[in-house]
Tab-separated table of C-alpha atoms in Angstrom:
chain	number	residue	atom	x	y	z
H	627	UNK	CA	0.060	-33.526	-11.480
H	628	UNK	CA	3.207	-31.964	-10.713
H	629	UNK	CA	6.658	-34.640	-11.456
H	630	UNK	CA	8.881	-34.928	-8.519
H	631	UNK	CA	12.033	-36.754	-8.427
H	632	UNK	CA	13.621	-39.504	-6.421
H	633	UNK	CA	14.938	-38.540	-2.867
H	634	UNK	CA	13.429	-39.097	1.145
H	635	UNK	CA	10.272	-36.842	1.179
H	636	UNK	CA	7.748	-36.641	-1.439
H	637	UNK	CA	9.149	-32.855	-3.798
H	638	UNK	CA	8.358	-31.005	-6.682
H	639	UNK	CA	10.388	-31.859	-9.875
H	640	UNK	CA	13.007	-28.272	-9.155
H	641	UNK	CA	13.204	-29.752	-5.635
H	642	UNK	CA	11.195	-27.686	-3.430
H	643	UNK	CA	9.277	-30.394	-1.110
H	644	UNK	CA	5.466	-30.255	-0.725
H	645	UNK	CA	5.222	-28.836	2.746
H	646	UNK	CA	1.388	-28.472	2.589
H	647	UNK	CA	-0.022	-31.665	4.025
H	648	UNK	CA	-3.793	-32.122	3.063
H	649	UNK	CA	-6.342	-30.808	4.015
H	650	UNK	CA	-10.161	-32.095	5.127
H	651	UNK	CA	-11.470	-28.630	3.127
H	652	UNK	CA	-12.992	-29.581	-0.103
H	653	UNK	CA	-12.274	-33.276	-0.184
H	654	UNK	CA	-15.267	-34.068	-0.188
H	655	UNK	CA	-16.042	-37.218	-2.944
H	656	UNK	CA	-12.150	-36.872	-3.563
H	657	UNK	CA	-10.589	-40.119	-4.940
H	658	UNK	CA	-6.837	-40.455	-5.054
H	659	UNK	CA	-5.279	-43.556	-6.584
H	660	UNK	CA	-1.822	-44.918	-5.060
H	661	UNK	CA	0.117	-46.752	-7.295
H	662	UNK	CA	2.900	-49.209	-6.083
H	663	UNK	CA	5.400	-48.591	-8.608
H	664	UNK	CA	7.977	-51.624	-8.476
H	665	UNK	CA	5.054	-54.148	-8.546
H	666	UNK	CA	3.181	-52.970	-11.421
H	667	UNK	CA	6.372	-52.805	-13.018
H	668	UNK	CA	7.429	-56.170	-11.963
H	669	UNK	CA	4.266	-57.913	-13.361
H	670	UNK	CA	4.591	-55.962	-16.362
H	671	UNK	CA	7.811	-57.015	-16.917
H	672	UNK	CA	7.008	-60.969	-17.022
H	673	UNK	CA	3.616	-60.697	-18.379
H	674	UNK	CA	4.476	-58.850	-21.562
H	675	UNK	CA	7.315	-60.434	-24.144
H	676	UNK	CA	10.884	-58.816	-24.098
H	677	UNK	CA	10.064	-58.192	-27.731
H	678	UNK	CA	8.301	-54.991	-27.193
H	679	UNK	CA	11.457	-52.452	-27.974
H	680	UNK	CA	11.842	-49.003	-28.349
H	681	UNK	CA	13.231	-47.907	-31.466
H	682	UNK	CA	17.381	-48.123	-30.429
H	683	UNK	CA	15.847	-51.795	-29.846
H	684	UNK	CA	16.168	-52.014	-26.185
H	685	UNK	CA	13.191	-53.469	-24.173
H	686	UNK	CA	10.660	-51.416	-22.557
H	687	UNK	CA	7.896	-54.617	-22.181
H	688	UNK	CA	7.460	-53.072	-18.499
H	689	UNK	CA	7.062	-49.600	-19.641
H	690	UNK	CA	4.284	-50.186	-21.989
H	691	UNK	CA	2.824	-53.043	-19.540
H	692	UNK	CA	3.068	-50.777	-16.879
H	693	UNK	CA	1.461	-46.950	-18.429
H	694	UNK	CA	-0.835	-49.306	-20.471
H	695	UNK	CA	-2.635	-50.419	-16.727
H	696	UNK	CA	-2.560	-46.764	-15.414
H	697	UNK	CA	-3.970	-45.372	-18.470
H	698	UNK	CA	-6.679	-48.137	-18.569
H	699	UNK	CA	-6.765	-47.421	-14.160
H	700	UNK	CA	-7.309	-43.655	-14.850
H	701	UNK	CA	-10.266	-44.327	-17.639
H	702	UNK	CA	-12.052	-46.619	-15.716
H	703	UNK	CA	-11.499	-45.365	-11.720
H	704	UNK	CA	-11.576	-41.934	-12.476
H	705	UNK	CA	-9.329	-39.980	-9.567
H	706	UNK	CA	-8.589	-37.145	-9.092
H	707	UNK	CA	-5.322	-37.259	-8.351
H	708	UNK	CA	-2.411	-40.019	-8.476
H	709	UNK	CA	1.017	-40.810	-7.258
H	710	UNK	CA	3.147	-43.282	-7.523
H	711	UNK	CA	5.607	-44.700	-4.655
H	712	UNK	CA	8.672	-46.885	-5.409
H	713	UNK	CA	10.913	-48.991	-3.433
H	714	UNK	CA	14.509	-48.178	-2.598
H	715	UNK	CA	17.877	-49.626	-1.087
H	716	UNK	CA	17.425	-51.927	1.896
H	717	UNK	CA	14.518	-52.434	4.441
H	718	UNK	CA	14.637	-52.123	7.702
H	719	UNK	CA	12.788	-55.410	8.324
H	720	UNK	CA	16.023	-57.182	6.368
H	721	UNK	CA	18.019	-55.609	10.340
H	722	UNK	CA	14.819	-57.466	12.306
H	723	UNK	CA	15.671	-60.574	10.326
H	724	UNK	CA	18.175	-61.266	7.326
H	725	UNK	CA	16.243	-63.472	5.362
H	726	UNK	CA	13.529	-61.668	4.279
H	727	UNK	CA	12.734	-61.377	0.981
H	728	UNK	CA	15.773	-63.332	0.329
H	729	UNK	CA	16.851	-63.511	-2.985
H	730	UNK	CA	14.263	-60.936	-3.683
H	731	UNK	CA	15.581	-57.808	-3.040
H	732	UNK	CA	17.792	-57.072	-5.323
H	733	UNK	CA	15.825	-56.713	-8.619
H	734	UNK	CA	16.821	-58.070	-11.957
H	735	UNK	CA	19.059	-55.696	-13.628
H	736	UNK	CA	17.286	-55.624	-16.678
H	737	UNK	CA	13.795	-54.682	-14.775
H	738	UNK	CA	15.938	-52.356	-12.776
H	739	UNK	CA	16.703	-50.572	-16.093
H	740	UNK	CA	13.333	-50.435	-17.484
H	741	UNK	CA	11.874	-48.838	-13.651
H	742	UNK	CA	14.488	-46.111	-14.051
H	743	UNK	CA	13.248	-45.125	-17.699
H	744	UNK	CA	9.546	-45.058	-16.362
H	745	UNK	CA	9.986	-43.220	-14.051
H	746	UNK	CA	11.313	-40.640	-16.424
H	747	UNK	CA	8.773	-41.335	-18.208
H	748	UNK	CA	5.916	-40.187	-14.979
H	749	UNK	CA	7.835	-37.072	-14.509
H	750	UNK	CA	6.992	-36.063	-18.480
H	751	UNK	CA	3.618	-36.441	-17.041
H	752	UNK	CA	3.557	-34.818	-13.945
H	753	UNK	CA	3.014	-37.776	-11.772
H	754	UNK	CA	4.708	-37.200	-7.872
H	755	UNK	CA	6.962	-39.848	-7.326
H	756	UNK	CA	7.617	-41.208	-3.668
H	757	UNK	CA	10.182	-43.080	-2.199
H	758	UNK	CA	11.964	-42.975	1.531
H	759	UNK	CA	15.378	-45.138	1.886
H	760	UNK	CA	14.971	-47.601	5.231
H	761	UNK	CA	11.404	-48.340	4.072
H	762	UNK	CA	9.696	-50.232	1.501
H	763	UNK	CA	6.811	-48.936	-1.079
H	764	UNK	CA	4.085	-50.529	1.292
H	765	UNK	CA	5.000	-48.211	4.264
H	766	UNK	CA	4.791	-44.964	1.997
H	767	UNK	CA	1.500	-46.595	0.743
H	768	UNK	CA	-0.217	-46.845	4.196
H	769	UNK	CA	1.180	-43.431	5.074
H	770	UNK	CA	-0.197	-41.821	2.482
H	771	UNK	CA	-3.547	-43.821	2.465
H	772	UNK	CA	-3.770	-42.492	6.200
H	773	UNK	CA	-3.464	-39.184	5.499
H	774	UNK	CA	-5.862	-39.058	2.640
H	775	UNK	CA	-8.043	-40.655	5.360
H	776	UNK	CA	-8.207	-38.603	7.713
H	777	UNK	CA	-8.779	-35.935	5.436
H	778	UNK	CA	-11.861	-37.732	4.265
H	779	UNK	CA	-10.626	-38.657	0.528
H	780	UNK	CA	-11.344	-41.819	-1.227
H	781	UNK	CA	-8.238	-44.014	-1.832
H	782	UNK	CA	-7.620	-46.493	-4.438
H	783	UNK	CA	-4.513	-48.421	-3.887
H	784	UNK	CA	-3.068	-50.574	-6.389
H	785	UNK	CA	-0.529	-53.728	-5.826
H	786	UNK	CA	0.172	-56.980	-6.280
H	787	UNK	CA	0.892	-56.948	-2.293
H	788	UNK	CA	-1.396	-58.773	0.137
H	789	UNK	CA	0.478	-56.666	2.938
H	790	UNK	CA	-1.492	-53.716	2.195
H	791	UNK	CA	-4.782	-55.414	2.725
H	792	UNK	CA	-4.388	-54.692	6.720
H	793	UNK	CA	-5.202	-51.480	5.453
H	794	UNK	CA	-8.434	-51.661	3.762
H	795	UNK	CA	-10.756	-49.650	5.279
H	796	UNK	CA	-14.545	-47.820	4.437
H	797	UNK	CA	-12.701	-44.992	2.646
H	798	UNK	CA	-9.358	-47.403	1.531
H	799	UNK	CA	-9.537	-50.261	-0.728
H	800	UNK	CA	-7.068	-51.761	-2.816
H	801	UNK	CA	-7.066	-52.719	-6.591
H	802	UNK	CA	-5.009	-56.546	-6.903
H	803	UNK	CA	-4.361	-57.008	-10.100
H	804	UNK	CA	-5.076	-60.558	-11.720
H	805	UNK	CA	-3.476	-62.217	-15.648
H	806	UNK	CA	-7.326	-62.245	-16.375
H	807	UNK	CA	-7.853	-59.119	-19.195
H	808	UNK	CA	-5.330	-56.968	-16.433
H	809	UNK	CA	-8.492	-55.931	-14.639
H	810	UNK	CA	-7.435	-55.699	-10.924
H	811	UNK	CA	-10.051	-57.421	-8.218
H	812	UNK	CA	-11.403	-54.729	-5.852
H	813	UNK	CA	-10.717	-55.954	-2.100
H	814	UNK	CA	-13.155	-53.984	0.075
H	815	UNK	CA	-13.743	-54.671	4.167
H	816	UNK	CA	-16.109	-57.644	2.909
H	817	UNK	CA	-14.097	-58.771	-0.062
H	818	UNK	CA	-11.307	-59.503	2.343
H	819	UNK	CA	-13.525	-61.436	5.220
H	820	UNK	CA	-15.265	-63.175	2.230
H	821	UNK	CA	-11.361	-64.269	0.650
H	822	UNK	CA	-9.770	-64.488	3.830
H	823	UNK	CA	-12.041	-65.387	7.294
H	824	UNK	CA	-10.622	-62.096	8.700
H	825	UNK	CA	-11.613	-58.502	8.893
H	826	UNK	CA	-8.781	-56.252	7.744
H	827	UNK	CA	-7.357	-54.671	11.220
H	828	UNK	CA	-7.042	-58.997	11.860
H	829	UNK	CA	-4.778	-59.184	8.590
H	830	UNK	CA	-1.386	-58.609	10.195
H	831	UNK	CA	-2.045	-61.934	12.539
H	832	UNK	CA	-3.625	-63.591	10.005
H	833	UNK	CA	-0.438	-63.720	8.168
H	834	UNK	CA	1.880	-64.240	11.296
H	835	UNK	CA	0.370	-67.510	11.383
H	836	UNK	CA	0.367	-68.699	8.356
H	837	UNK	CA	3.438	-66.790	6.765
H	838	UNK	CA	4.414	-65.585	3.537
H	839	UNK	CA	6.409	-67.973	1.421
H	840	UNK	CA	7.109	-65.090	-1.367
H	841	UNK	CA	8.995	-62.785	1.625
H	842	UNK	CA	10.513	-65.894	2.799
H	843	UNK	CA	8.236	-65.195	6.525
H	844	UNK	CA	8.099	-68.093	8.752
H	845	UNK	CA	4.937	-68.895	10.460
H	846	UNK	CA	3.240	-71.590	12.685
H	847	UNK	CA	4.121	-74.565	11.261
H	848	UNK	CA	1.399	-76.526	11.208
H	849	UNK	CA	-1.090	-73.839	10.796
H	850	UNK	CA	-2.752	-73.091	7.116
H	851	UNK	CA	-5.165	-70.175	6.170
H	852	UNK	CA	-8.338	-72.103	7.235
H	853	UNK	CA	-6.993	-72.423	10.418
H	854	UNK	CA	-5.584	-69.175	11.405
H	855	UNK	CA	-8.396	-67.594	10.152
H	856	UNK	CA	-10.519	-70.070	12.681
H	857	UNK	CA	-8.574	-68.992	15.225
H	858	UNK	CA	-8.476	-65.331	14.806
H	859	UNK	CA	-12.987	-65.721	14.884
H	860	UNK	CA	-12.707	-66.884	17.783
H	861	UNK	CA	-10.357	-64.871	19.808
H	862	UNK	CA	-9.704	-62.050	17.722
H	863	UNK	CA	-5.908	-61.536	17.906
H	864	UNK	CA	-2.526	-63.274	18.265
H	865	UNK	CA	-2.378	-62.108	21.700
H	866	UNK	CA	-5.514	-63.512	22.730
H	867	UNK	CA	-5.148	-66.533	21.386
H	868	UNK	CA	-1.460	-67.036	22.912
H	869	UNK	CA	-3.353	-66.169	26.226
H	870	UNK	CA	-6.373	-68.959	26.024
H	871	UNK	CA	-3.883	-71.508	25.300
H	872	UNK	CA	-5.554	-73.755	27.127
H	873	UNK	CA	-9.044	-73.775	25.658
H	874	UNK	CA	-7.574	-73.406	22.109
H	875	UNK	CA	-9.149	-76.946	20.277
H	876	UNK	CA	-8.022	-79.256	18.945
H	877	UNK	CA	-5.072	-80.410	20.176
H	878	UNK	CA	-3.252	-80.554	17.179
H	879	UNK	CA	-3.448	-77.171	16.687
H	880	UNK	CA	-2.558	-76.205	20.383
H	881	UNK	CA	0.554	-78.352	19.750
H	882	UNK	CA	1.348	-76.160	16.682
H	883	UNK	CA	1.235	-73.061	18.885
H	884	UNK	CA	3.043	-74.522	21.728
H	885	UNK	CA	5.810	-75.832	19.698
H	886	UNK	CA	9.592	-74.470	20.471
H	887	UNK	CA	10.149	-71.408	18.935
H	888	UNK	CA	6.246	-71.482	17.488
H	889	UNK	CA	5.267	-68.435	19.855
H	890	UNK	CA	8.856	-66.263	18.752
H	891	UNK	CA	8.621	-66.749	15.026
H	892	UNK	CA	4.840	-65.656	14.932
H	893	UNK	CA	5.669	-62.533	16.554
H	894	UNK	CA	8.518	-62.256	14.472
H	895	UNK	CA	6.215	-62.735	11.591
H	896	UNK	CA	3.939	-60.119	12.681
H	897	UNK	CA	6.387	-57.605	13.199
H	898	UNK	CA	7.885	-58.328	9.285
H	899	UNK	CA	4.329	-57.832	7.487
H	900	UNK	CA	3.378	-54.666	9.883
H	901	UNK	CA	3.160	-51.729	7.594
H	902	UNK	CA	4.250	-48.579	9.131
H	903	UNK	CA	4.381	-44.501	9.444
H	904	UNK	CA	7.053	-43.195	7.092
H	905	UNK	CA	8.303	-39.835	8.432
H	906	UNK	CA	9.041	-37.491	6.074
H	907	UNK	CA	6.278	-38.311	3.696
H	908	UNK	CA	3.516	-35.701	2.985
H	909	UNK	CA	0.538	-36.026	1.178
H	910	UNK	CA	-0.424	-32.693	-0.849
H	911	UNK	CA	-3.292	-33.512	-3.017
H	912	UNK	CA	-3.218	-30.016	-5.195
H	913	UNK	CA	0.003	-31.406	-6.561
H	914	UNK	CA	-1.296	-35.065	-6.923
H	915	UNK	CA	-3.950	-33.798	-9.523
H	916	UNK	CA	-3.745	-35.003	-12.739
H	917	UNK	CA	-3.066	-32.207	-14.943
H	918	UNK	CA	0.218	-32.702	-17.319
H	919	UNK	CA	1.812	-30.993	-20.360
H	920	UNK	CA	-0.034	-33.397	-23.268
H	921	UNK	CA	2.903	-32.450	-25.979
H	922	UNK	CA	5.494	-33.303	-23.427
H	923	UNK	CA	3.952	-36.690	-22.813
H	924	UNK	CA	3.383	-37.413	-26.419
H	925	UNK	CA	7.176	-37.045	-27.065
H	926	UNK	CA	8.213	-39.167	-24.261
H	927	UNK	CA	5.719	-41.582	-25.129
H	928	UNK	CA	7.354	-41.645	-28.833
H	929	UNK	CA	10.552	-41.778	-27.643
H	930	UNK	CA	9.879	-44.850	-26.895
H	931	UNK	CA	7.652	-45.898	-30.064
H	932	UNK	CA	4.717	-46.189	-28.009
H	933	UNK	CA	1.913	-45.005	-30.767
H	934	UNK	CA	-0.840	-46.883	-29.649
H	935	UNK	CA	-0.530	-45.316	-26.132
H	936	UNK	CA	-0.300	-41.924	-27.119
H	937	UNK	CA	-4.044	-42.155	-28.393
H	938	UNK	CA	-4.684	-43.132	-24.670
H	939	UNK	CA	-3.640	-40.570	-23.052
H	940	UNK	CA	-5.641	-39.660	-20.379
């Protein structure tokens, strides 16, 4: 794997950016795994006590939490070749509508801290780092995913994001991970119509009905999961549905749709939880493989008095 520090395109640690998007040739039964750096982090951070220190006795609970899942999510998955993508400064969706994510977005400064010394931490291990200001670690996900789809490789996403389940495809899926043991639950095409009442390319209006209380999205009022996802069988799509108003049943719930405002803040909704194209961002699998210096890991590993981890290294 070749390190690459922060900036707005995915580059090699000296710099130089990966120019060479991938190819289709050879990726045959290619797997890549996408990791969505701030969330793993995040859940590390408040599932693991603040007791876990390095030896200057600051905390690093979401450093260990955090390479203790990829290590485990490399033994068990298997890729070929990883990257991680992280958020950074201000969304664009927070222009579209200024309370999103409100009281969210700027992390806790003692997370914060921790995120900055992993990530020093993945470029002792050659992991490619990704990050594009404007846009948030979902949007580099989905590009990236994309690419490595249309050139026929296997992706394994993983997040604690619903968002990226609108992109869950034959050759996407995403890894969600759960407090049970940290293994993540697989969500597949059918895993999400079994969960959810809706096929993937369906999960975008799924949630600009019901919302998303943890991004502070508005919905429908009125209408729950069970509901939307009733709705979105039988006509398909917002759209469709806002243009059978009449023969939408029962009443109640054409009186949710017809309500003032109802209409605005579901496309509103819609356009908050739509994932898109970052430009700028280049997928070059070559430098995704893993392949790192061992000794250099080892020492940043004990730099940080993680012992038990550096028997795990991958």
């Amino acid at each position: 794997m070749s390190g690459a520090p922060r900036g707005t395109e995915n580059t090699r640690a000296n710099g130089a950016v990966l120019e060479n998007p991938v190819s289709a040739s050879g990726a045959e039964h290619q797997t890549l795994m996408l990791i969505d750096g701030h969330s793993l982090a995040f859940r590390a951070y408040h599932a693991l006590p603040a007791t876990i220190r390095d030896p200057a006795g600051a905390p690093v609970n979401a450093i260990y939490g955090f390479l203790a899942m990829l290590f485990r999510l490399i033994e068990t998955s298997r890729p070929d070749a990883l990257a991680v993508a992280f958020d950074v400064g201000i969304p664009f969706r927070v222009e579209l509508y200024d309370q999103y994510k409100a009281g969210r977005l700027e992390l806790d400064p003692a997370v914060e801290a921790q995120v900055e010394r992993l990530r020093r931490v993945l470029v002792a291990l050659d992991i490619p780092q990704f990050e594009a200001a404007g846009y948030e670690a979902d949007d580099i996900l989905k590009t990236l995913a994309h690419q490595a789809e249309a050139a026929g490789i296997e992706t394994l996403i993983v997040s604690g994001d619903r968002d990226l389940f609108q992109v869950v495809s034959r050759r996407t899926r995403v890894l969600y991970p759960t407090g049970r043991n940290n293994d993540p639950d697989l969500y597949d095409p059918e895993r999400i119509e079994q969960r959810y009442g809706v096929r993937p390319d369906q999960f975008r209006d799924f949630k600009a009905l019901v919302g998303d209380p943890s991004d502070n999205i508005p919905g429908v009022r009125g209408i729950g999961a069970k509901g939307a996802a009733r709705l979105l069988q039988t006509y398909g799509a917002l759209d469709v549905i806002y243009a059978n108003l009449d023969q939408v049943a029962p009443p109640r719930v054409r009186k949710a749709l017809v309500a003032p405002g109802a209409h605005e803040q579901a496309e509103l909704a819609r356009r908050l939880v739509t994932l898109v194209e970052v430009p700028g961002i280049n997928l070059n699998l070559e430098s995704c493989r893993i392949e790192y210096d061992r000794e250099r890991a080892r020492q940043a590993l004990a730099a940080l008095g993680f012992r038990s981890l550096q028997t795990r290294l991958p």
